[in-house]
Coordinates of C-alpha atoms and ligand atoms in Angstrom, one line a residue:
Chain A
X1 CA 99.2 54.9 108.0
X2 CA 96.5 56.2 110.4
X3 CA 93.8 53.8 111.6
X4 CA 90.5 55.6 111.4
X5 CA 88.0 52.9 112.2
X6 CA 88.2 50.0 114.6
X7 CA 86.2 47.9 117.0
X8 CA 85.8 49.9 120.3
X9 CA 87.8 48.6 123.2
X10 CA 84.8 49.0 125.4
X11 CA 82.5 46.9 123.2
X12 CA 82.9 43.1 123.5
X13 CA 83.1 41.1 120.4
X14 CA 80.0 39.0 120.9
X15 CA 77.0 38.1 118.8
X16 CA 74.0 40.4 119.1
X17 CA 70.7 39.3 120.6
X18 CA 68.8 42.3 119.3
X19 CA 66.4 42.1 116.4
X20 CA 67.5 43.2 112.9
X21 CA 67.2 47.0 112.6
X22 CA 67.0 47.6 116.4
X23 CA 68.5 50.8 117.7
X24 CA 69.9 49.4 121.0
X25 CA 73.1 47.9 119.3
X26 CA 73.9 51.3 117.7
X27 CA 73.4 53.1 121.0
X28 CA 75.6 50.6 122.8
X29 CA 78.3 51.1 120.3
X30 CA 78.1 54.9 120.5
X31 CA 78.5 54.8 124.3
X32 CA 81.5 52.4 123.9
X33 CA 83.2 54.8 121.4
X34 CA 82.6 57.8 123.7
X35 CA 84.0 55.9 126.7
X36 CA 87.1 55.0 124.7
X37 CA 87.6 58.5 123.3
X38 CA 87.4 60.0 126.8
X39 CA 89.8 57.3 128.1
X40 CA 87.5 56.5 131.0
X41 CA 86.9 52.7 130.5
X42 CA 88.5 51.6 133.8
X43 CA 86.5 54.1 135.9
X44 CA 83.1 53.7 134.1
X45 CA 80.2 52.0 135.7
X46 CA 77.1 51.3 133.6
X47 CA 73.7 50.6 135.1
X48 CA 71.6 48.4 132.9
X49 CA 67.8 48.5 132.8
X50 CA 65.1 45.9 132.7
X51 CA 64.0 46.0 129.1
X52 CA 65.4 44.7 125.9
X53 CA 68.8 46.0 127.0
X54 CA 68.8 44.1 130.2
X55 CA 72.0 42.3 129.3
X56 CA 73.8 45.4 128.1
X57 CA 76.6 44.4 130.4
X58 CA 77.2 41.4 128.1
X59 CA 78.2 43.9 125.4
X60 CA 80.1 46.5 127.4
X61 CA 83.6 45.7 128.6
X62 CA 83.6 47.8 131.8
X63 CA 82.0 47.4 135.3
X64 CA 78.2 47.3 135.3
X65 CA 75.3 46.9 137.6
X66 CA 71.9 45.6 137.1
X67 CA 68.9 47.5 138.4
X68 CA 65.4 46.4 139.1
X69 CA 62.8 47.7 136.5
X70 CA 62.7 51.5 136.8
X71 CA 65.3 51.8 139.6
X72 CA 68.5 52.4 137.6
X73 CA 68.7 56.0 138.8
X74 CA 68.5 54.9 142.4
X75 CA 71.2 52.4 141.9
X76 CA 73.3 54.9 140.0
X77 CA 72.8 57.7 142.6
X78 CA 74.3 55.4 145.3
X79 CA 77.2 54.2 143.1
X80 CA 78.2 57.8 142.2
X81 CA 77.8 59.0 145.8
X82 CA 80.0 56.2 147.3
X83 CA 82.5 56.2 144.4
X84 CA 82.6 59.9 143.3
X85 CA 85.6 59.3 141.1
X86 CA 83.9 56.8 138.9
X87 CA 81.9 57.8 135.8
X88 CA 78.4 56.4 136.2
X89 CA 75.7 56.3 133.6
X90 CA 72.3 54.6 133.3
X91 CA 70.8 53.2 130.1
X92 CA 67.0 53.0 130.2
X93 CA 64.0 52.4 128.0
X94 CA 60.9 54.5 128.0
X95 CA 59.0 52.1 130.2
X96 CA 61.9 51.9 132.6
X97 CA 62.6 55.6 132.8
X98 CA 59.2 57.2 132.2
X99 CA 56.6 54.8 133.6
X100 CA 57.7 52.5 136.4
X101 CA 60.8 54.6 137.2
X102 CA 59.4 58.1 136.8
X103 CA 59.8 58.9 140.5
X104 CA 63.5 57.9 140.5
X105 CA 64.0 59.9 137.3
X106 CA 62.5 63.1 138.6
X107 CA 64.2 62.9 142.0
X108 CA 67.6 62.0 140.8
X109 CA 67.3 64.9 138.3
X110 CA 66.0 67.2 141.0
X111 CA 68.8 66.3 143.4
X112 CA 71.2 67.3 140.6
X113 CA 73.0 64.0 140.8
X114 CA 76.2 64.2 138.7
X115 CA 75.1 61.4 136.4
X116 CA 74.7 60.6 132.7
X117 CA 71.5 59.2 131.5
X118 CA 71.0 57.5 128.1
X119 CA 67.3 57.3 127.5
X120 CA 66.1 55.0 124.7
X121 CA 62.7 56.2 123.4
X122 CA 61.3 53.5 121.1
X123 CA 57.6 54.3 121.8
X124 CA 56.9 50.7 123.0
X125 CA 57.7 48.1 125.6
X126 CA 60.0 45.8 123.5
X127 CA 61.0 43.2 126.0
X128 CA 57.5 42.2 127.1
X129 CA 56.0 42.0 123.6
X130 CA 55.2 45.5 122.3
X131 CA 52.8 47.0 124.7
X132 CA 52.0 50.7 125.0
X133 CA 54.8 52.8 126.5
X134 CA 54.2 56.3 128.0
X135 CA 55.8 57.5 124.8
X136 CA 53.5 55.6 122.4
X137 CA 52.1 58.0 119.9
X138 CA 48.3 58.7 119.7
X139 CA 46.8 56.3 117.3
X140 CA 49.8 53.9 117.5
X141 CA 48.8 50.2 117.6
X142 CA 50.4 48.1 120.3
X143 CA 49.6 44.9 122.1
X144 CA 47.6 46.8 124.7
X145 CA 46.2 49.5 122.3
X146 CA 44.8 47.2 119.6
X147 CA 42.8 50.1 118.2
X148 CA 45.6 52.6 118.5
X149 CA 46.4 54.7 121.5
X150 CA 43.4 56.8 122.4
X151 CA 43.8 60.1 124.3
X152 CA 40.7 59.4 126.3
X153 CA 41.8 56.9 129.0
X154 CA 45.3 56.4 127.7
X155 CA 46.6 60.0 127.6
X156 CA 49.2 61.6 125.5
X157 CA 52.8 60.7 124.7
X158 CA 54.8 61.6 127.8
X159 CA 57.5 64.1 127.2
X160 CA 59.7 63.4 130.1
X161 CA 62.7 65.4 128.8
X162 CA 60.6 68.5 128.4
X163 CA 59.2 67.9 132.0
X164 CA 62.7 67.7 133.4
X165 CA 63.7 71.0 131.8
X166 CA 62.0 72.9 134.7
X167 CA 64.2 71.3 137.3
X168 CA 67.2 73.5 138.3
X169 CA 69.3 70.4 139.1
X170 CA 69.2 69.4 135.4
X171 CA 72.1 70.7 133.4
X172 CA 71.8 69.2 130.0
X173 CA 69.0 67.7 127.9
X174 CA 69.1 66.8 124.3
X175 CA 66.9 64.7 122.0
X176 CA 68.7 62.9 119.2
X177 CA 67.7 60.1 116.8
X178 CA 69.3 57.0 115.1
X179 CA 67.4 57.2 111.8
X180 CA 70.3 58.3 109.6
X181 CA 74.1 58.3 109.7
X182 CA 74.1 62.1 110.1
X183 CA 71.7 61.8 113.1
X184 CA 73.8 59.0 114.6
X185 CA 76.9 61.3 114.5
X186 CA 74.8 64.0 116.3
X187 CA 73.7 61.4 118.8
X188 CA 77.3 60.5 119.5
X189 CA 78.2 64.1 120.0
X190 CA 75.4 64.5 122.5
X191 CA 76.4 61.4 124.4
X192 CA 79.9 62.7 124.6
X193 CA 78.7 66.0 125.9
X194 CA 76.7 64.2 128.6
X195 CA 79.7 62.2 129.7
X196 CA 81.9 65.3 129.6
X197 CA 79.5 67.2 131.8
X198 CA 79.9 64.5 134.4
X199 CA 83.7 64.5 134.2
X200 CA 83.5 68.3 134.7
X201 CA 81.1 67.8 137.7
X202 CA 78.4 69.8 136.0
X203 CA 75.4 67.7 137.1
X204 CA 72.5 65.7 135.7
X205 CA 72.7 65.2 131.9
X206 CA 70.2 63.2 129.9
X207 CA 70.3 62.3 126.2
X208 CA 67.0 61.0 124.8
X209 CA 67.6 58.8 121.8
X210 CA 64.8 58.1 119.4
X211 CA 65.4 54.5 118.5
X212 CA 63.7 52.0 116.1
X213 CA 61.9 48.9 117.2
X214 CA 61.0 47.3 113.9
X215 CA 59.6 44.2 115.6
X216 CA 56.9 45.9 117.5
X217 CA 56.2 48.7 115.1
X218 CA 55.4 45.9 112.6
X219 CA 57.7 47.4 110.0
X220 CA 60.9 46.5 108.1
X221 CA 64.1 48.1 109.4
X222 CA 64.0 50.6 106.5
X223 CA 60.3 51.5 107.1
X224 CA 61.0 52.1 110.8
X225 CA 63.7 54.7 110.0
X226 CA 61.3 56.5 107.7
X227 CA 58.5 56.3 110.3
X228 CA 60.9 58.0 112.8
X229 CA 61.6 60.8 110.3
X230 CA 58.1 61.2 109.0
X231 CA 56.0 60.5 112.1
X232 CA 57.7 60.2 115.4
X233 CA 59.9 63.3 115.2
X234 CA 56.7 65.4 114.8
X235 CA 55.8 64.4 118.3
X236 CA 59.4 64.3 119.6
X237 CA 61.3 67.1 117.9
X238 CA 65.1 66.8 117.9
X239 CA 67.6 69.2 119.4
X240 CA 68.8 70.7 122.6
X241 CA 66.1 71.0 125.2
X242 CA 68.2 72.4 127.9
Chain B
X1 CA 80.1 58.7 166.3
X2 CA 80.0 58.6 170.1
X3 CA 83.3 58.1 171.9
X4 CA 83.5 54.5 173.1
X5 CA 83.6 53.0 176.6
X6 CA 80.9 55.0 178.2
X7 CA 77.2 54.8 178.9
X8 CA 74.8 56.8 176.8
X9 CA 71.0 57.0 177.2
X10 CA 69.4 56.5 173.9
X11 CA 66.3 55.0 172.1
X12 CA 66.5 51.6 170.4
X13 CA 66.2 53.3 167.1
X14 CA 69.2 55.5 167.9
X15 CA 71.2 52.6 169.3
X16 CA 70.7 50.7 166.0
X17 CA 71.9 53.8 164.1
X18 CA 74.9 54.3 166.3
X19 CA 75.7 50.6 166.2
X20 CA 75.7 50.7 162.4
X21 CA 78.0 53.7 162.3
X22 CA 80.4 52.1 164.6
X23 CA 80.2 48.9 162.5
X24 CA 81.5 50.9 159.5
X25 CA 78.3 51.6 157.7
X26 CA 79.3 53.7 154.7
X27 CA 75.9 54.3 153.2
X28 CA 72.3 54.8 154.4
X29 CA 69.2 55.5 152.5
X30 CA 65.7 55.7 154.0
X31 CA 62.3 57.2 153.9
X32 CA 60.4 58.5 157.0
X33 CA 57.8 56.3 158.6
X34 CA 56.8 56.0 162.3
X35 CA 58.0 54.3 164.5
X36 CA 61.5 54.3 163.0
X37 CA 62.0 58.1 162.5
X38 CA 64.7 58.5 165.2
X39 CA 66.8 56.1 163.2
X40 CA 66.8 58.1 159.9
X41 CA 67.2 61.3 161.9
X42 CA 70.3 59.9 163.7
X43 CA 71.8 58.8 160.4
X44 CA 71.1 62.3 158.9
X45 CA 72.9 63.9 161.9
X46 CA 75.9 61.6 162.3
X47 CA 76.7 59.4 159.4
X48 CA 78.5 62.0 157.4
X49 CA 80.8 62.8 160.3
X50 CA 82.1 59.2 160.0
X51 CA 82.7 59.6 156.3
X52 CA 79.4 57.8 155.3
X53 CA 76.8 58.9 152.8
X54 CA 73.2 59.7 153.9
X55 CA 70.4 60.0 151.4
X56 CA 66.7 60.7 152.2
X57 CA 65.2 58.7 149.3
X58 CA 62.1 59.6 147.4
X59 CA 60.5 56.2 148.5
X60 CA 61.3 52.9 150.1
X61 CA 61.7 51.5 146.6
X62 CA 64.4 54.0 145.8
X63 CA 66.1 53.5 149.2
X64 CA 66.5 49.8 148.9
X65 CA 67.8 50.1 145.3
X66 CA 70.2 52.7 146.4
X67 CA 71.4 50.2 149.0
X68 CA 71.9 47.7 146.1
X69 CA 74.1 50.2 144.3
X70 CA 76.2 51.2 147.3
X71 CA 76.6 47.5 148.3
X72 CA 77.7 46.6 144.7
X73 CA 80.6 49.0 145.2
X74 CA 81.7 47.1 148.3
X75 CA 80.5 49.7 150.8
X76 CA 78.6 48.6 153.9
X77 CA 75.0 49.7 153.2
X78 CA 71.8 49.8 155.1
X79 CA 68.2 51.0 155.1
X80 CA 65.5 51.1 157.7
X81 CA 61.8 51.4 157.7
X82 CA 58.6 50.0 159.4
X83 CA 56.2 47.4 158.1
X84 CA 54.4 49.1 155.1
X85 CA 57.8 50.4 153.9
X86 CA 59.4 47.0 154.3
X87 CA 56.7 45.5 152.2
X88 CA 57.7 48.0 149.4
X89 CA 61.3 47.0 149.7
X90 CA 60.7 43.3 149.1
X91 CA 61.5 43.4 145.3
X92 CA 64.8 45.1 146.1
X93 CA 65.7 42.6 148.9
X94 CA 65.1 39.8 146.5
X95 CA 67.5 41.4 143.9
X96 CA 70.1 41.8 146.7
X97 CA 69.8 38.2 147.6
X98 CA 69.9 37.1 144.0
X99 CA 73.0 39.3 143.2
X100 CA 74.6 38.0 146.4
X101 CA 75.2 41.4 147.8
X102 CA 75.5 42.1 151.6
X103 CA 73.0 44.6 153.0
X104 CA 71.4 45.4 156.3
X105 CA 67.6 46.1 156.5
X106 CA 66.0 47.3 159.7
X107 CA 62.3 46.7 160.3
X108 CA 60.8 48.5 163.3
X109 CA 57.6 46.6 163.1
X110 CA 54.2 48.2 163.6
X111 CA 50.6 46.9 163.5
X112 CA 49.2 45.7 160.2
X113 CA 47.8 44.6 157.7
X114 CA 47.5 47.7 155.5
X115 CA 48.3 51.0 157.1
X116 CA 47.4 49.3 160.4
X117 CA 48.6 51.5 163.2
X118 CA 51.8 52.7 164.7
X119 CA 51.8 50.5 167.8
X120 CA 54.4 47.8 168.3
X121 CA 53.8 44.4 166.6
X122 CA 55.6 41.2 165.6
X123 CA 53.4 40.4 162.7
X124 CA 56.2 40.6 160.0
X125 CA 57.9 37.4 161.2
X126 CA 56.8 35.4 158.2
X127 CA 57.8 38.1 155.8
X128 CA 61.3 38.4 157.3
X129 CA 62.1 34.7 157.9
X130 CA 60.5 33.2 154.7
X131 CA 62.3 35.4 152.2
X132 CA 59.6 38.1 151.9
X133 CA 60.1 38.9 148.2
X134 CA 59.9 36.6 145.2
X135 CA 62.2 33.6 144.6
X136 CA 63.9 30.9 146.8
X137 CA 66.0 33.0 149.1
X138 CA 66.5 33.8 152.8
X139 CA 67.7 36.7 154.9
X140 CA 69.6 36.4 158.1
X141 CA 67.1 37.7 160.8
X142 CA 68.3 39.1 164.1
X143 CA 65.9 40.0 166.9
X144 CA 67.4 42.3 169.6
X145 CA 65.4 42.6 172.8
X146 CA 67.1 45.4 174.7
X147 CA 68.5 48.8 173.6
X148 CA 72.0 47.5 174.3
X149 CA 71.4 44.6 172.0
X150 CA 70.0 47.0 169.3
X151 CA 73.5 48.6 169.4
X152 CA 75.3 45.3 169.5
X153 CA 73.4 43.4 166.8
X154 CA 74.5 45.9 164.1
X155 CA 78.2 44.9 163.8
X156 CA 77.0 41.3 163.9
X157 CA 74.5 41.9 161.1
X158 CA 77.0 43.7 158.9
X159 CA 79.6 40.9 159.5
X160 CA 77.2 38.1 158.7
X161 CA 75.9 40.0 155.7
X162 CA 79.4 40.5 154.4
X163 CA 80.6 37.0 155.2
X164 CA 77.6 35.3 153.4
X165 CA 77.0 38.1 150.8
X166 CA 73.3 38.3 151.6
X167 CA 70.7 40.5 153.2
X168 CA 70.5 40.6 157.0
X169 CA 67.3 41.9 158.6
X170 CA 67.0 43.4 162.1
X171 CA 63.5 42.7 163.4
X172 CA 62.8 45.4 166.0
X173 CA 59.4 46.9 166.9
X174 CA 57.8 50.1 167.8
X175 CA 58.3 49.5 171.6
X176 CA 61.9 48.6 171.4
X177 CA 62.6 51.4 168.9
X178 CA 61.1 54.1 171.1
X179 CA 62.2 53.0 174.6
X180 CA 65.3 54.6 176.2
X181 CA 68.0 52.7 178.0
X182 CA 71.6 53.3 178.8
X183 CA 73.9 51.7 176.3
X184 CA 77.5 50.8 177.1
X185 CA 79.7 51.6 174.1
X186 CA 82.0 48.7 173.7
X187 CA 85.4 49.2 172.1
X188 CA 87.8 51.5 170.3
X189 CA 88.2 49.2 167.3
X190 CA 85.8 49.0 164.4
X191 CA 83.2 46.5 165.5
X192 CA 82.8 44.5 162.3
X193 CA 85.2 42.4 160.2
X194 CA 87.1 44.2 157.4
X195 CA 85.3 44.4 154.1
X196 CA 87.2 44.8 150.8
X197 CA 85.5 42.5 148.4
X198 CA 87.0 41.5 145.0
X199 CA 83.6 41.5 143.3
X200 CA 83.0 45.3 144.0
X201 CA 82.4 47.8 141.2
X202 CA 84.7 50.8 140.6
X203 CA 88.2 51.1 139.2
X204 CA 88.6 48.1 137.0
X205 CA 92.2 48.7 136.3
X206 CA 94.2 45.4 136.1
X207 CA 91.2 43.1 136.2
X208 CA 88.3 42.0 134.0
X209 CA 85.0 43.9 134.6
X210 CA 82.8 43.1 137.5
X211 CA 79.0 42.9 137.1
X212 CA 76.5 43.0 139.9
X213 CA 73.4 41.0 138.7
X214 CA 70.8 38.5 139.5
X215 CA 69.7 37.7 135.9
X216 CA 70.5 34.3 134.4
X217 CA 68.6 33.6 131.2
X218 CA 70.6 30.7 129.9
X219 CA 69.0 27.3 130.5
X220 CA 70.2 25.8 133.8
X221 CA 72.2 28.8 134.9
X222 CA 69.6 30.1 137.3
X223 CA 69.1 26.7 138.9
X224 CA 72.9 26.5 139.5
X225 CA 72.8 29.9 141.2
X226 CA 69.9 28.8 143.3
X227 CA 71.6 25.6 144.4
X228 CA 74.6 27.7 145.4
X229 CA 72.3 29.9 147.5
X230 CA 70.7 26.8 149.1
X231 CA 74.2 25.4 150.0
X232 CA 75.0 28.7 151.6
X233 CA 71.8 28.7 153.6
X234 CA 72.5 25.1 154.8
X235 CA 75.9 26.3 156.1
X236 CA 74.2 29.2 157.9
X237 CA 71.6 27.0 159.4
X238 CA 74.4 24.8 160.8
X239 CA 76.7 27.5 162.0
X240 CA 74.8 30.7 162.9
X241 CA 72.0 29.8 165.2
X242 CA 71.8 32.1 168.2
X243 CA 69.6 32.1 171.2
X244 CA 69.5 33.0 174.9
X245 CA 68.3 30.4 177.5
X246 CA 67.2 31.1 181.0
X247 CA 66.4 28.4 183.7
X248 CA 66.1 25.8 180.9
X249 CA 67.8 22.9 182.8
X250 CA 64.9 22.0 185.0
X251 CA 62.1 24.0 183.4
X252 CA 58.8 22.3 183.1
X253 CA 57.3 25.0 181.0
X254 CA 59.5 26.7 178.5
X255 CA 58.4 30.1 177.3
X256 CA 59.4 31.0 173.8
X257 CA 59.5 34.7 172.9
X258 CA 61.7 37.2 171.0
X259 CA 62.3 40.9 170.9
X260 CA 60.1 43.1 173.1
X261 CA 57.9 40.1 174.1
X262 CA 61.0 38.4 175.4
X263 CA 61.9 41.2 177.8
X264 CA 58.5 41.0 179.4
X265 CA 58.6 37.2 179.6
X266 CA 62.1 37.5 181.1
X267 CA 60.9 39.5 184.1
X268 CA 57.9 37.2 184.5
X269 CA 60.2 34.1 184.5
X270 CA 62.3 35.7 187.3
X271 CA 59.2 36.4 189.3
X272 CA 57.7 32.9 189.0
X273 CA 61.1 31.3 189.8
X274 CA 61.0 33.4 193.0
X275 CA 57.8 31.6 193.8
X276 CA 59.5 28.2 193.1
X277 CA 57.7 27.7 189.7
X278 CA 59.8 25.7 187.2
X279 CA 59.6 28.0 184.2
X280 CA 62.3 28.9 181.7
X281 CA 62.8 31.1 178.7
X282 CA 64.1 30.3 175.3
X283 CA 64.7 33.5 173.4
X284 CA 65.7 33.1 169.7
X285 CA 68.2 35.8 168.7
X286 CA 68.4 34.6 165.2
X287 CA 64.9 34.1 163.8
X288 CA 66.5 32.7 160.7
X289 CA 68.3 30.5 161.1
X290 CA 65.8 29.4 163.7
X291 CA 67.7 28.0 166.8
X292 CA 66.4 24.5 166.3
X293 CA 69.4 22.9 168.0
X294 CA 68.4 24.5 171.3
X295 CA 64.8 23.1 170.9
X296 CA 66.2 19.7 169.9
X297 CA 68.3 19.5 173.1
X298 CA 65.2 20.4 175.2
X299 CA 62.9 18.0 173.4
X300 CA 65.5 15.2 173.9
X301 CA 66.1 16.1 177.5
X302 CA 64.7 13.9 180.3
X303 CA 62.3 16.5 181.7
X304 CA 58.8 16.3 180.2
X305 CA 58.5 19.8 178.9
X306 CA 55.7 22.0 177.7
X307 CA 56.2 25.0 175.5
X308 CA 54.3 28.3 175.5
X309 CA 55.0 30.6 172.6
X310 CA 54.1 34.3 173.3
X311 CA 54.0 36.7 170.4
X312 CA 52.5 40.0 169.3
X313 CA 51.0 38.2 166.3
X314 CA 48.5 35.5 165.5
X315 CA 51.2 32.9 165.9
X316 CA 54.0 33.1 163.4
X317 CA 57.1 32.0 165.2
X318 CA 54.7 29.4 166.7
X319 CA 54.9 27.5 163.4
X320 CA 58.7 27.2 163.6
X321 CA 58.5 26.0 167.2
X322 CA 55.9 23.4 166.1
X323 CA 58.0 22.3 163.2
X324 CA 61.0 21.5 165.4
X325 CA 59.0 20.0 168.3
X326 CA 57.1 17.9 165.7
X327 CA 54.5 16.6 168.2
X328 CA 57.0 15.5 170.9
X329 CA 55.7 18.0 173.4
X330 CA 52.7 20.2 173.9
X331 CA 53.1 23.6 172.3
X332 CA 50.7 26.3 173.5
X333 CA 50.3 29.9 172.2
X334 CA 49.4 33.3 173.5
X335 CA 49.3 36.2 171.2
X336 CA 47.7 39.7 170.8
X337 CA 47.2 41.3 167.4
X338 CA 47.2 44.7 165.7
X339 CA 49.4 46.5 168.1
X340 CA 48.2 44.8 171.3
X341 CA 50.5 43.1 173.8
X342 CA 49.7 40.2 176.1
X343 CA 49.5 41.5 179.7
X344 CA 51.5 40.0 182.6
X345 CA 48.4 38.6 184.2
X346 CA 47.3 36.9 181.0
X347 CA 50.8 35.4 180.6
X348 CA 51.0 34.1 184.2
X349 CA 47.5 32.7 183.9
X350 CA 48.5 30.7 180.8
X351 CA 51.7 29.5 182.4
X352 CA 50.0 28.4 185.6
X353 CA 47.4 26.4 183.6
X354 CA 50.4 24.4 182.1
X355 CA 52.3 23.8 185.3
Ligands
LIG1 C1 58.6 45.1 138.5 C2 58.5 44.7 137.1 N1 57.4 44.9 136.4 C3 57.3 44.5 135.1 C4 58.4 43.9 134.5 C5 58.3 43.4 133.1 N2 59.0 44.3 132.1 C6 60.2 44.0 131.8 S1 60.8 45.1 130.7 C7 59.4 46.0 130.7 C8 59.2 47.2 129.8 C9 60.4 47.4 128.9 O1 60.1 48.5 128.1 P1 61.2 49.7 127.9 O2 61.6 50.1 129.2 O3 60.5 50.7 127.1 O4 62.4 49.0 127.2 P2 62.5 48.2 125.8 O5 62.3 46.8 126.1 O6 61.5 48.8 124.9 O7 63.9 48.5 125.4 C10 58.5 45.4 131.5 C11 57.1 45.9 131.7 C12 59.5 43.6 135.3 N3 60.6 43.0 134.8 N4 59.6 44.0 136.6
LIG2 S1 61.9 44.1 120.5 FE1 62.4 46.1 119.6 S2 63.7 47.1 121.2 FE2 63.6 44.9 121.6 S3 65.4 44.1 120.5 FE3 63.7 43.8 119.2 S4 63.7 45.7 117.9 FE4 65.0 46.1 119.7

């Protein structure tokens, strides 16, 4: 008999600390499955962000490093440069990657660092209590946009993936979503591609994952999935960007 | 890397870079700022030849966090900057201390606060010796005062950082960084102790995963880590004090100075001794741990002594001297601020008034 479904070796059997309906757990699992399928667990180094996924290393069963808020790509750059045979990825939220860490993101991408970036876009700051993120939609209510994000003074949702497209050092950009089983399968395929690119030495690869935060969207898990499909994807269309 | 056992004329900044390379530095990241630019340029030109990795980072924030990553892989890592850039690195230094990673950080101090100026200064003493970033932590702080010492303090800095798994700071200044002196290259062997830590990331075959982190959310865990750090700091305070003394046995006035200031004081002390004046010099080499044992010996000695602290600051090391002397002797101070340096006449006038 062939075993077709099991607990990934790279994912520890621990209780989750994420809220019900949160996307982080799904993304962690997809990464673990990909690491297992590529047989790279013993040479993988994950760089965890500061954000809700700050303890991602408590879930993954491979070497990991912490990084100060926004600095994951600086930490990862150095790791990959001093240990070029390892497979290094960062896992970052939208505040981490596209606000406080924008400089590190753009420059690691522009240097063409041979890294894999998993970018979790949930349109809010989860860890600190649901404040506005650079990716927050216009009109979206958050702890710091009580009347909804206004363009005047708060600007537009930042499309960092589209911005990175113009950099020659960037080899692969894809936006995926976790709002349905079909989309989750596509997300996994994109993550796998981003890891394969690194294994083949192709350069900077980033997968942006649209991920639900029911807690700070003020929705049920089911409503959040619908909101992604009906609202968020209009601002952040899925598919290959580069 | 320069072939050993010969004299080479170089700046203090270059001597630090060459000393680092010879100490087995495998990673450097930095961002340009005057007056430390010769250091980053030397690393750019020579580190790769010795198998190391050089990166010109996009900011000091990126540079120090790159150092975190390289160090987490068990590679000797360093960064350098000058005062404003060192301020930017403080969060990263705190993370390095918290994660118990070794790293070497060079501060070629310039005048502050703010953008200040590019002249030599010693006004970052508090920042270096009191932790500098957030949390209860310390860095080992070494203060070279000659170009030769700039070269020699690097293997020591890396060895101490590795041994105690913590940041080590070299506190230089714009004068020492820019001045040229012949440096005697010491040996054919790698200058620092070997470094193959078990906690390093990379290739986890046959062991459970390693994690480099400073985050401890469970109640009581962070306090335990902090107590461990404090225990380590106590050991260092007991074992790693370094200083240089000159004419201390019969000195009536002990001059206390470090770095660039100490070299000026040293020549003044010689001169005054030539005139039969009983002055001596106590030059802290480790600013943290502060060489309190040397001061204790002097304070307990029979001679009634006075101390004169001379700094290019408003009196920062002065506080450490006062703490250890604790009212047992008079402690005077002479300082210049914002890139100024006390002149020889000023210093001699102050000494004479104490004799
Ligand atoms: C220097 C610094 N500034 C601010 C914070 C507080 N902080 C922690 S996580 C975070 C934002 C997290 O949002 P995001 O990156 O979108 O991740 P999420 O929690 O939504 O997964 C902030 C502002 C910090 N830890 N360090
Ligand atoms: S706050 Fe949002 S992102 Fe954070 S764990 Fe909860 S649902 Fe997930």
